[in-house]
Short mmCIF file of C-alpha atoms and ligand atoms in Angstrom, two decimals:
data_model
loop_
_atom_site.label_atom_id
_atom_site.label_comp_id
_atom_site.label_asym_id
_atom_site.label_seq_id
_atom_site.Cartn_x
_atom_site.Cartn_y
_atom_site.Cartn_z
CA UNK A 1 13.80 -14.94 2.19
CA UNK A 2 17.49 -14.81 2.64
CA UNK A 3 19.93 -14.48 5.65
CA UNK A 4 21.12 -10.90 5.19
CA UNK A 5 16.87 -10.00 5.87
CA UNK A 6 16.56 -11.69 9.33
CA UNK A 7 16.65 -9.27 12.18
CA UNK A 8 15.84 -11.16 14.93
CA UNK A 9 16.78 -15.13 15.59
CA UNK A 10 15.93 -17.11 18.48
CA UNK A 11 17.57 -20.51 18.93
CA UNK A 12 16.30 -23.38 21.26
CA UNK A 13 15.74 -20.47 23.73
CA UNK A 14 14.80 -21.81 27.10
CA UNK A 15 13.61 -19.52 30.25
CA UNK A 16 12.52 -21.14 33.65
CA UNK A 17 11.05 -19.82 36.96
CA UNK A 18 11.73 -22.13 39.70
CA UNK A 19 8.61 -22.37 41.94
CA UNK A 20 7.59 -24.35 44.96
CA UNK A 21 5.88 -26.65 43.03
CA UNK A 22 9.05 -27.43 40.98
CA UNK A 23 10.75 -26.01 37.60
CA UNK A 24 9.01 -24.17 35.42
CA UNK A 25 10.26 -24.48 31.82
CA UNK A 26 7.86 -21.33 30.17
CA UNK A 27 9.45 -21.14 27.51
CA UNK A 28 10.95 -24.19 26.20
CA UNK A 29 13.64 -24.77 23.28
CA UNK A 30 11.90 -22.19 21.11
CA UNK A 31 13.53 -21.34 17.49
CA UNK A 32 12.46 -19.16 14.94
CA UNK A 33 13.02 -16.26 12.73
CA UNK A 34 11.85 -12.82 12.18
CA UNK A 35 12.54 -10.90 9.18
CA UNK A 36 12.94 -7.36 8.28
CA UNK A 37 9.37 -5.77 7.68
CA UNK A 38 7.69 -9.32 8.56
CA UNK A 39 4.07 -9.69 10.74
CA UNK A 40 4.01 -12.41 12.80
CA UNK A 41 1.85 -13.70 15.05
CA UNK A 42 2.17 -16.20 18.21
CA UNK A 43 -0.70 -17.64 19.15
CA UNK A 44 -1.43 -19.92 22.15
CA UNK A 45 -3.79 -20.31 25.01
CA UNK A 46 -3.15 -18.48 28.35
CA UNK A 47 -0.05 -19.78 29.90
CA UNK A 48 1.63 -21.09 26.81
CA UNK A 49 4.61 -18.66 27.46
CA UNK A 50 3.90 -16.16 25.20
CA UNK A 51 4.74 -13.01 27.26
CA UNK A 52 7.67 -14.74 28.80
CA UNK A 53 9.02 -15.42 25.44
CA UNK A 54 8.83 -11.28 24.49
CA UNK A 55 10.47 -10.43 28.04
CA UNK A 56 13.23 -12.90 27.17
CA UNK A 57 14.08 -11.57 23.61
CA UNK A 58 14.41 -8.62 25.37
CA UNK A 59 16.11 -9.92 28.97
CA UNK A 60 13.65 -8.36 31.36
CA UNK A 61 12.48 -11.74 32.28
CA UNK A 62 11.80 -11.17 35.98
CA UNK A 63 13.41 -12.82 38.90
CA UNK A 64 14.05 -15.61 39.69
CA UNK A 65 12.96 -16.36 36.42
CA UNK A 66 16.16 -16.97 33.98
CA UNK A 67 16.85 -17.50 30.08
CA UNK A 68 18.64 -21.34 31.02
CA UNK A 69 19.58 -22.79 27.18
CA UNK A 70 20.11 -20.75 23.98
CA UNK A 71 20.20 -17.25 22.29
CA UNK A 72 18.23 -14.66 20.68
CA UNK A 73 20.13 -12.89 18.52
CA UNK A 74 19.57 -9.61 16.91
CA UNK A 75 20.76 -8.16 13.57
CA UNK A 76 23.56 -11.05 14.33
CA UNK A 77 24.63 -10.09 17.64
CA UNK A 78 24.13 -12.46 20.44
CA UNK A 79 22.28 -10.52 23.04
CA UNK A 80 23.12 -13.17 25.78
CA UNK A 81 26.88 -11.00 25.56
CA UNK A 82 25.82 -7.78 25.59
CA UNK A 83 26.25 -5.56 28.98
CA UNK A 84 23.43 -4.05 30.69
CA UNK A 85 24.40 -0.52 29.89
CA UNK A 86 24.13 -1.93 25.97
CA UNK A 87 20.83 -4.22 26.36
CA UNK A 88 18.96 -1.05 28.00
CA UNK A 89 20.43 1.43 24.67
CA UNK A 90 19.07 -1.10 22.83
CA UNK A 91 15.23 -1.44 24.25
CA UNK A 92 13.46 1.11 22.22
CA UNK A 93 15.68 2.56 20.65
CA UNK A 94 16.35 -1.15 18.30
CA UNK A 95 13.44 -3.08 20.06
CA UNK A 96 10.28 -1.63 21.28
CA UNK A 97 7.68 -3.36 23.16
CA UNK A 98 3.94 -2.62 24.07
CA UNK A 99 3.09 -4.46 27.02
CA UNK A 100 0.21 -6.54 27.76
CA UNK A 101 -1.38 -4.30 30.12
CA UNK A 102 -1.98 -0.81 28.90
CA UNK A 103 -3.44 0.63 31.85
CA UNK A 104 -0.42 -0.34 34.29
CA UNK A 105 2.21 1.05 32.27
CA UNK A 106 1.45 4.29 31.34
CA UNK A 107 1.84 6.93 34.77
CA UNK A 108 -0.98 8.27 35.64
CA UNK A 109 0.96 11.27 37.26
CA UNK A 110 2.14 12.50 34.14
CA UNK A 111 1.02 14.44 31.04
CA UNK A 112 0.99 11.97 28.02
CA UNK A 113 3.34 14.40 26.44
CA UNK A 114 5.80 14.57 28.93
CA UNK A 115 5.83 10.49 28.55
CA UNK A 116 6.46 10.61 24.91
CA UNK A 117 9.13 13.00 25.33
CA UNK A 118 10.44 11.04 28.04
CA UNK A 119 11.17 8.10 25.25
CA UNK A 120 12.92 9.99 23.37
CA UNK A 121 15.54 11.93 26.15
CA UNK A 122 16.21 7.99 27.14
CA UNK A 123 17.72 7.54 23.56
CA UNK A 124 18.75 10.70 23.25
CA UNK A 125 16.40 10.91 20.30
CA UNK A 126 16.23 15.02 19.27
CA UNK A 127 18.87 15.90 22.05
CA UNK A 128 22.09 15.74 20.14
CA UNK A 129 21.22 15.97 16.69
CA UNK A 130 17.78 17.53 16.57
CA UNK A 131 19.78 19.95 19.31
CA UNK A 132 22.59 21.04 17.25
CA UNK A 133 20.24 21.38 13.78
CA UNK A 134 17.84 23.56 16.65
CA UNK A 135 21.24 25.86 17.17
CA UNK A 136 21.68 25.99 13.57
CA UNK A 137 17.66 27.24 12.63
CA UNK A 138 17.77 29.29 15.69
CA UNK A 139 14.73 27.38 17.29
CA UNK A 140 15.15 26.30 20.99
CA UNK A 141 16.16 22.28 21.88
CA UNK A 142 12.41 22.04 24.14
CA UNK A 143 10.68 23.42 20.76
CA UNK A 144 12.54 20.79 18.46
CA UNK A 145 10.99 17.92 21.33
CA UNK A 146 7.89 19.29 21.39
CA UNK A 147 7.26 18.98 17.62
CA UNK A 148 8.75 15.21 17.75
CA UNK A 149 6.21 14.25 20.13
CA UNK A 150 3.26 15.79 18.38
CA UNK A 151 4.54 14.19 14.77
CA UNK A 152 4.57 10.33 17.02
CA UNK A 153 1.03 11.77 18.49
CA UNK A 154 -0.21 12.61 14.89
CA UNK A 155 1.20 9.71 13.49
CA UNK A 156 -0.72 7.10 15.96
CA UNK A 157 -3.82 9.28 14.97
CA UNK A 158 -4.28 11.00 18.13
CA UNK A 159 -6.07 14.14 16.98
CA UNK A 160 -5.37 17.79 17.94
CA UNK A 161 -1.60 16.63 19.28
CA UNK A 162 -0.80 20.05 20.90
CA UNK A 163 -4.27 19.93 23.15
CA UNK A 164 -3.94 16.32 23.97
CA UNK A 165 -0.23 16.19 25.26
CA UNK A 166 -1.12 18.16 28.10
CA UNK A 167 -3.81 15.61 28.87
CA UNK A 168 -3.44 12.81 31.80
CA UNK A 169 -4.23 9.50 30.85
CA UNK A 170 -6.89 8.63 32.77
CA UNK A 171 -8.34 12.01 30.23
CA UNK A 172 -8.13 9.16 27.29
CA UNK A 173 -10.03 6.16 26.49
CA UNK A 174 -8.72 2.80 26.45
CA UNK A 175 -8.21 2.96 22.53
CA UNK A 176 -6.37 6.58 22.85
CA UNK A 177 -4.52 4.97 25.81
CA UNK A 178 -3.25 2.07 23.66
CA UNK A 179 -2.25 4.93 21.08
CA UNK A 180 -0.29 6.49 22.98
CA UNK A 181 1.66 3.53 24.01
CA UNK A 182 2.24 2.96 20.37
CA UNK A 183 3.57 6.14 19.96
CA UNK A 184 6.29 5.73 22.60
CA UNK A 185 6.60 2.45 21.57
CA UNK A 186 7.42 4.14 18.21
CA UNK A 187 9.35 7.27 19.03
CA UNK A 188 12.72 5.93 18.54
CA UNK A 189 11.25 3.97 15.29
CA UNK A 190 12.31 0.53 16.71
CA UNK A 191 13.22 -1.60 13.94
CA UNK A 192 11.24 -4.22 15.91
CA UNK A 193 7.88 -4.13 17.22
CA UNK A 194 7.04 -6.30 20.16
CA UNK A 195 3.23 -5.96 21.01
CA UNK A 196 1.64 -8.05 23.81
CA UNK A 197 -2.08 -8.72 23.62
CA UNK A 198 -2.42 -5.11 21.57
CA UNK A 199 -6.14 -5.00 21.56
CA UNK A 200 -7.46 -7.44 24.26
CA UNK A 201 -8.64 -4.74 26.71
CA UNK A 202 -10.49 -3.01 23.39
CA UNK A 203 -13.88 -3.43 21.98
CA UNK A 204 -13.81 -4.51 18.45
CA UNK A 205 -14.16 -1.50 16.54
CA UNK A 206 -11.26 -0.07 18.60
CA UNK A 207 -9.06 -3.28 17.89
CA UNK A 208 -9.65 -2.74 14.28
CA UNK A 209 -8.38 0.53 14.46
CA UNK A 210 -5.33 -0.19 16.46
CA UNK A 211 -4.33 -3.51 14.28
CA UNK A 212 -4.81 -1.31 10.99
CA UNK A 213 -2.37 1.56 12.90
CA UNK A 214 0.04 -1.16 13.52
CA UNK A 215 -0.23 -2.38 9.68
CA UNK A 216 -0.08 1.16 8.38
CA UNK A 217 3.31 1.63 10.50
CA UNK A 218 4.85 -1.71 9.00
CA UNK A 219 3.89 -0.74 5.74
CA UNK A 220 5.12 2.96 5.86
CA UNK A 221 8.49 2.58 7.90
CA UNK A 222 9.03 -1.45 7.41
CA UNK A 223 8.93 -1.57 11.10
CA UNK A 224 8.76 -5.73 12.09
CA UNK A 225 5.94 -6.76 14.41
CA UNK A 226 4.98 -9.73 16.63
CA UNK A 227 2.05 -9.86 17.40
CA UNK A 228 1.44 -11.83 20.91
CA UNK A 229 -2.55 -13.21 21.14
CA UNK A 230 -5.07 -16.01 21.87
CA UNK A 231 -6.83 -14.85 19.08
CA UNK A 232 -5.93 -16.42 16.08
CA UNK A 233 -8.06 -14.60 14.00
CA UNK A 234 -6.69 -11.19 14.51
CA UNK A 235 -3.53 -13.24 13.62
CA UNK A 236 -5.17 -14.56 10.21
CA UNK A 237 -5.92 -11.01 9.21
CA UNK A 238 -3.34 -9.33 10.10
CA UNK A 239 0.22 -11.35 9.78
CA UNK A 240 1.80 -13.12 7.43
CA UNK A 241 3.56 -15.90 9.48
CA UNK A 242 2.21 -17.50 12.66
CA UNK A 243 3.93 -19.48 15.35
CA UNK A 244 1.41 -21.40 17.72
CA UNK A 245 2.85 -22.21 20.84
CA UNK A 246 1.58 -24.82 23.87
CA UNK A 247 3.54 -25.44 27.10
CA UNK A 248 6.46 -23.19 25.97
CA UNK A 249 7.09 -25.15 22.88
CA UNK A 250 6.64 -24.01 18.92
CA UNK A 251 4.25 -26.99 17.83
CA UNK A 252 3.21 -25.66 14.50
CA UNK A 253 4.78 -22.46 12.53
CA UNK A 254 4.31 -21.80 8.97
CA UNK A 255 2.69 -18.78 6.46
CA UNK A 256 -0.80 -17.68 7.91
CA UNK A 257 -2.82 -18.74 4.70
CA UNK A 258 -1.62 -22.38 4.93
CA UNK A 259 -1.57 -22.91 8.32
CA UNK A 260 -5.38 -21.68 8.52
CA UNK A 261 -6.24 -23.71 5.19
CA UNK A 262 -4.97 -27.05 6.34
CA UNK A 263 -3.47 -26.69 9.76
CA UNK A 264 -1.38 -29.63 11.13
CA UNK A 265 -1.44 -30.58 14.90
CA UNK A 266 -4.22 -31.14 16.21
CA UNK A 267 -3.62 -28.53 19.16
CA UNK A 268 -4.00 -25.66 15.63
CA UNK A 269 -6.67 -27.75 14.65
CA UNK A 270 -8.52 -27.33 18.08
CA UNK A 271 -7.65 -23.41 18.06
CA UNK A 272 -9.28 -23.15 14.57
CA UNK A 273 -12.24 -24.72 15.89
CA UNK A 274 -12.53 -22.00 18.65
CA UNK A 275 -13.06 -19.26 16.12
CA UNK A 276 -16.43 -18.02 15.27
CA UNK A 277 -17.47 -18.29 11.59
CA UNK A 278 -18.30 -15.53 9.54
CA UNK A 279 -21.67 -15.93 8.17
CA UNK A 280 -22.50 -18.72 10.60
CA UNK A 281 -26.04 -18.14 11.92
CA UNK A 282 -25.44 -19.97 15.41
CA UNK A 283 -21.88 -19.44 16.13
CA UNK A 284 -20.54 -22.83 16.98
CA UNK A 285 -17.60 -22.81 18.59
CA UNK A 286 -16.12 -25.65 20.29
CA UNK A 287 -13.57 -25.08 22.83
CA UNK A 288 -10.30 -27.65 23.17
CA UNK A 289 -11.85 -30.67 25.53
CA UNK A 290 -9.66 -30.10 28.60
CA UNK A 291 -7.34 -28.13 30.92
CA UNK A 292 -4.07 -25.88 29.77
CA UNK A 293 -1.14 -28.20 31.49
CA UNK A 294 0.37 -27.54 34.61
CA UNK A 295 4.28 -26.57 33.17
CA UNK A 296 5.54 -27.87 36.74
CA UNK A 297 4.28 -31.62 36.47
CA UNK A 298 4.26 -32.04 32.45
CA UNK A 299 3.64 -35.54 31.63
CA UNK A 300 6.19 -37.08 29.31
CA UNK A 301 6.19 -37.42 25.61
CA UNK A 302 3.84 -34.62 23.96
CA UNK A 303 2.57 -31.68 26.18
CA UNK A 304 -0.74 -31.81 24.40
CA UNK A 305 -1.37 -35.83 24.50
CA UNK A 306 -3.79 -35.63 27.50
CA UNK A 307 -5.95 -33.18 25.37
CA UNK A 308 -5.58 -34.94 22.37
CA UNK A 309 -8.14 -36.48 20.18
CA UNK A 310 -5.52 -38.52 17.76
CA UNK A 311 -3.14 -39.13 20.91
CA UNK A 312 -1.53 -42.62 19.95
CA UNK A 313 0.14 -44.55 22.90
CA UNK A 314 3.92 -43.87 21.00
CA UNK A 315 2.91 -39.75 22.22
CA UNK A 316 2.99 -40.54 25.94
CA UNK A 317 6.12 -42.58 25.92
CA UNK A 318 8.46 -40.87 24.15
CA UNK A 319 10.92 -38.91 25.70
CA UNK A 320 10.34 -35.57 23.38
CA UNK A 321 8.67 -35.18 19.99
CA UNK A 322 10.94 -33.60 17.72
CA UNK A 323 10.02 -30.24 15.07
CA UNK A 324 9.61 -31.80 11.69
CA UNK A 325 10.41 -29.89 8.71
CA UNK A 326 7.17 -29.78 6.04
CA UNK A 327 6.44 -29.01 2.60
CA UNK A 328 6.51 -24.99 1.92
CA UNK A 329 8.62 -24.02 4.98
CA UNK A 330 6.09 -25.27 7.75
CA UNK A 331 7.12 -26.86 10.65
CA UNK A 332 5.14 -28.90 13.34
CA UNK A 333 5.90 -31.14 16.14
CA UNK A 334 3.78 -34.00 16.07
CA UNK A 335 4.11 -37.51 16.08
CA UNK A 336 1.27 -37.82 13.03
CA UNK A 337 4.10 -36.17 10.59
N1 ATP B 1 6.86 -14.20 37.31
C1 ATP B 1 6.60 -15.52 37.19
N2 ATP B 1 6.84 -16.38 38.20
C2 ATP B 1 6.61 -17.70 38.09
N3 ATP B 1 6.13 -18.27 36.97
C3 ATP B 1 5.85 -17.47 35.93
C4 ATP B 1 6.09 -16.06 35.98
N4 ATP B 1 5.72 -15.52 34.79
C5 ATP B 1 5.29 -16.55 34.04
N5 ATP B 1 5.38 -17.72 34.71
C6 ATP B 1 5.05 -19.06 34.22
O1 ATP B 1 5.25 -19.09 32.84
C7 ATP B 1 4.10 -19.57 32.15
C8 ATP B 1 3.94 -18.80 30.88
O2 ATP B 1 3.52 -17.49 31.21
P1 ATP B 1 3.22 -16.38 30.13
O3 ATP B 1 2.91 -15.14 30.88
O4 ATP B 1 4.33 -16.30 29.14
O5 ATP B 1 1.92 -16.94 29.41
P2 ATP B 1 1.09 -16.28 28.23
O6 ATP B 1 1.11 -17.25 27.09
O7 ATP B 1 1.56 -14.91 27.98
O8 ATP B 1 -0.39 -16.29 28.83
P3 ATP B 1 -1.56 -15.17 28.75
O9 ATP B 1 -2.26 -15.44 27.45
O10 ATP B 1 -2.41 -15.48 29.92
O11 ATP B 1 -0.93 -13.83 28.81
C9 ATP B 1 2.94 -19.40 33.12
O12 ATP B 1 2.05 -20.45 33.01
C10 ATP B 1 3.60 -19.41 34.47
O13 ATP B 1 3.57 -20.75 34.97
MG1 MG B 2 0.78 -13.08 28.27
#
């Protein structure tokens, strides 16, 4: 793919949260490229700095944690320069994201209507246009809203829009919940689509339904996605580049179908491993031998050594392992390569 089609770069980005315990490096010296239109999933156990990587492309990384080392740029633009007053224009409106926990962020004192509309008075989205084209047909500014929010209701598949934006939330299910997150999340028709653990707090069925949403909405307004999970096989179905990530670092990227048909490090290995087989009579799944690291006391050289079944002596006394280029555009950081 060429230059002109990346939208969103990140460069040896580096966010830390000082603790008592020492520094936390979550997210450490991460690079790596999103297209226009592109799925992508990062995958990593809990604690690998997934979320914190999503709140620092967008700089709501919360105190005292802080983006130390490198950039995320968007469409070009370095975001690291941009004001406040620009950075929050450009959440939702440019960038959306659906956080990880559905329940907690929608209010539960408001109509689900009201919260979609909300979205789209923030960006101004059908107040100054839609407002002066509402003058012009003779139809009132609220009635120009209203049918804004019921077309992002319809178009998450919420049925009967005008009887369910006068609902509460707590009125939904968890599915219709996430739905309606999506459509807030969409309102402003983001050109980027950050989604944090989309389905975890959904049965299956329901996750199917909200991961084929999410593809429809690529598919029909080229909206990019990454997809944030510990489940690897959502990411196999649904995205077309992965980035697995342990201890804050990228240790294996590359397109889905070869990273699943001969995956590199050993940590992508172990994740493959950990996903039930289709067909398999007794689902064996064999979980990584070991604990996720503690980020404030990382021993040196690899982050994944201790776990490690081909660990070699040379992976616990180097300083860092460097990201190796690979055949077909993968990538992996390993001292094996
Ligand atoms: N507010 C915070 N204060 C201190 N440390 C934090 C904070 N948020 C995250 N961290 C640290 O950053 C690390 C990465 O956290 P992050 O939430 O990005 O993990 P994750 O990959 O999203 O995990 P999960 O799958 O459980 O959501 C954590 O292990 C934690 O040590
Ligand atoms: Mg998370």
């Amino acid at each position: 793919m060429g230059e002109e089609s990346v939208l969103l770069e990140l460069e040896d980005l580096t966010t830390v949260f000082p603790t008592r315990r020492g520094l936390v490096r979550a997210v450490d010296g991460l690079s790596f490229r999103l297209h226009r239109g592109e799925k992508l999933g990062i995958v990593g156990e809990s604690g690998s700095g997934k979320s914190v990587t999503l709140l620092s492309i967008l700089r709501l990384v919360p105190p005292p944690g802080e983006i130390v080392q490198g950039e995320v740029r968007f469409r070009g633009e370095n975001l690291g320069r941009k004001s406040n007053r620009e950075l929050r224009a450009m959440r939702g409106k440019d960038m959306a994201m659906i956080f990880q926990d559905p329940m907690t962020t929608l209010n539960p004192a408001f109509r689900v209507g009201d919260q979609i509309r909300e979205s789209l008075r923030i960006h101004k989205i059908g107040l100054q246009d839609n407002g002066r084209l509402a003058r012009l047909l003779g139809t009132g500014r609220r009635t120009m809203e209203q049918e804004r929010v019921l077309q992002a209701m319809a178009d998450v598949g919420i049925p009967a829009p005008a009887q369910n934006a006068r609902r509460y939330p707590h009125q939904f299910s968890g599915g219709m919940q996430q739905r309606v997150l999506i459509a807030i999340a969409l309102a402003c028709e983001p050109q980027v689509l950050l989604a944090d653990e989309p389905t975890t707090a959904l049965d299956v069925t329901i996750q199917a339904q909200i991961m084929a949403l999410l593809d429809k909405i690529n598919r029909e307004h080229g909206t990019a996605i990454v997809v944030v999970t510990h489940n690897l096989g959502l990411v196999a179905e649904f995205c077309e580049n992965i980035v697995v990530m342990y201890a804050g670092q990228l240790m294996e990227q590359g397109a889905i179908g070869l990273v699943i048909d001969e995956p590199l490090h050993p940590y992508t290995q172990g994740l493959l491993r950990c996903l039930p087989k289709i067909g398999a009579r007794q689902e064996k799944i064999l979980p990584i031998p070991g604990l996720v690291p503690d980020l404030a006391a990382l021993p040196r050289g690899c982050p994944f050594a201790p776990r490690c079944a081909e660990v070699t002596t040379q992976c616990t006394t180097v300083d860092t392992v460097p990201l190796r280029p690979m055949p077909n555009g993968r990538w992996v950081r390993c001292l094996l390569y």
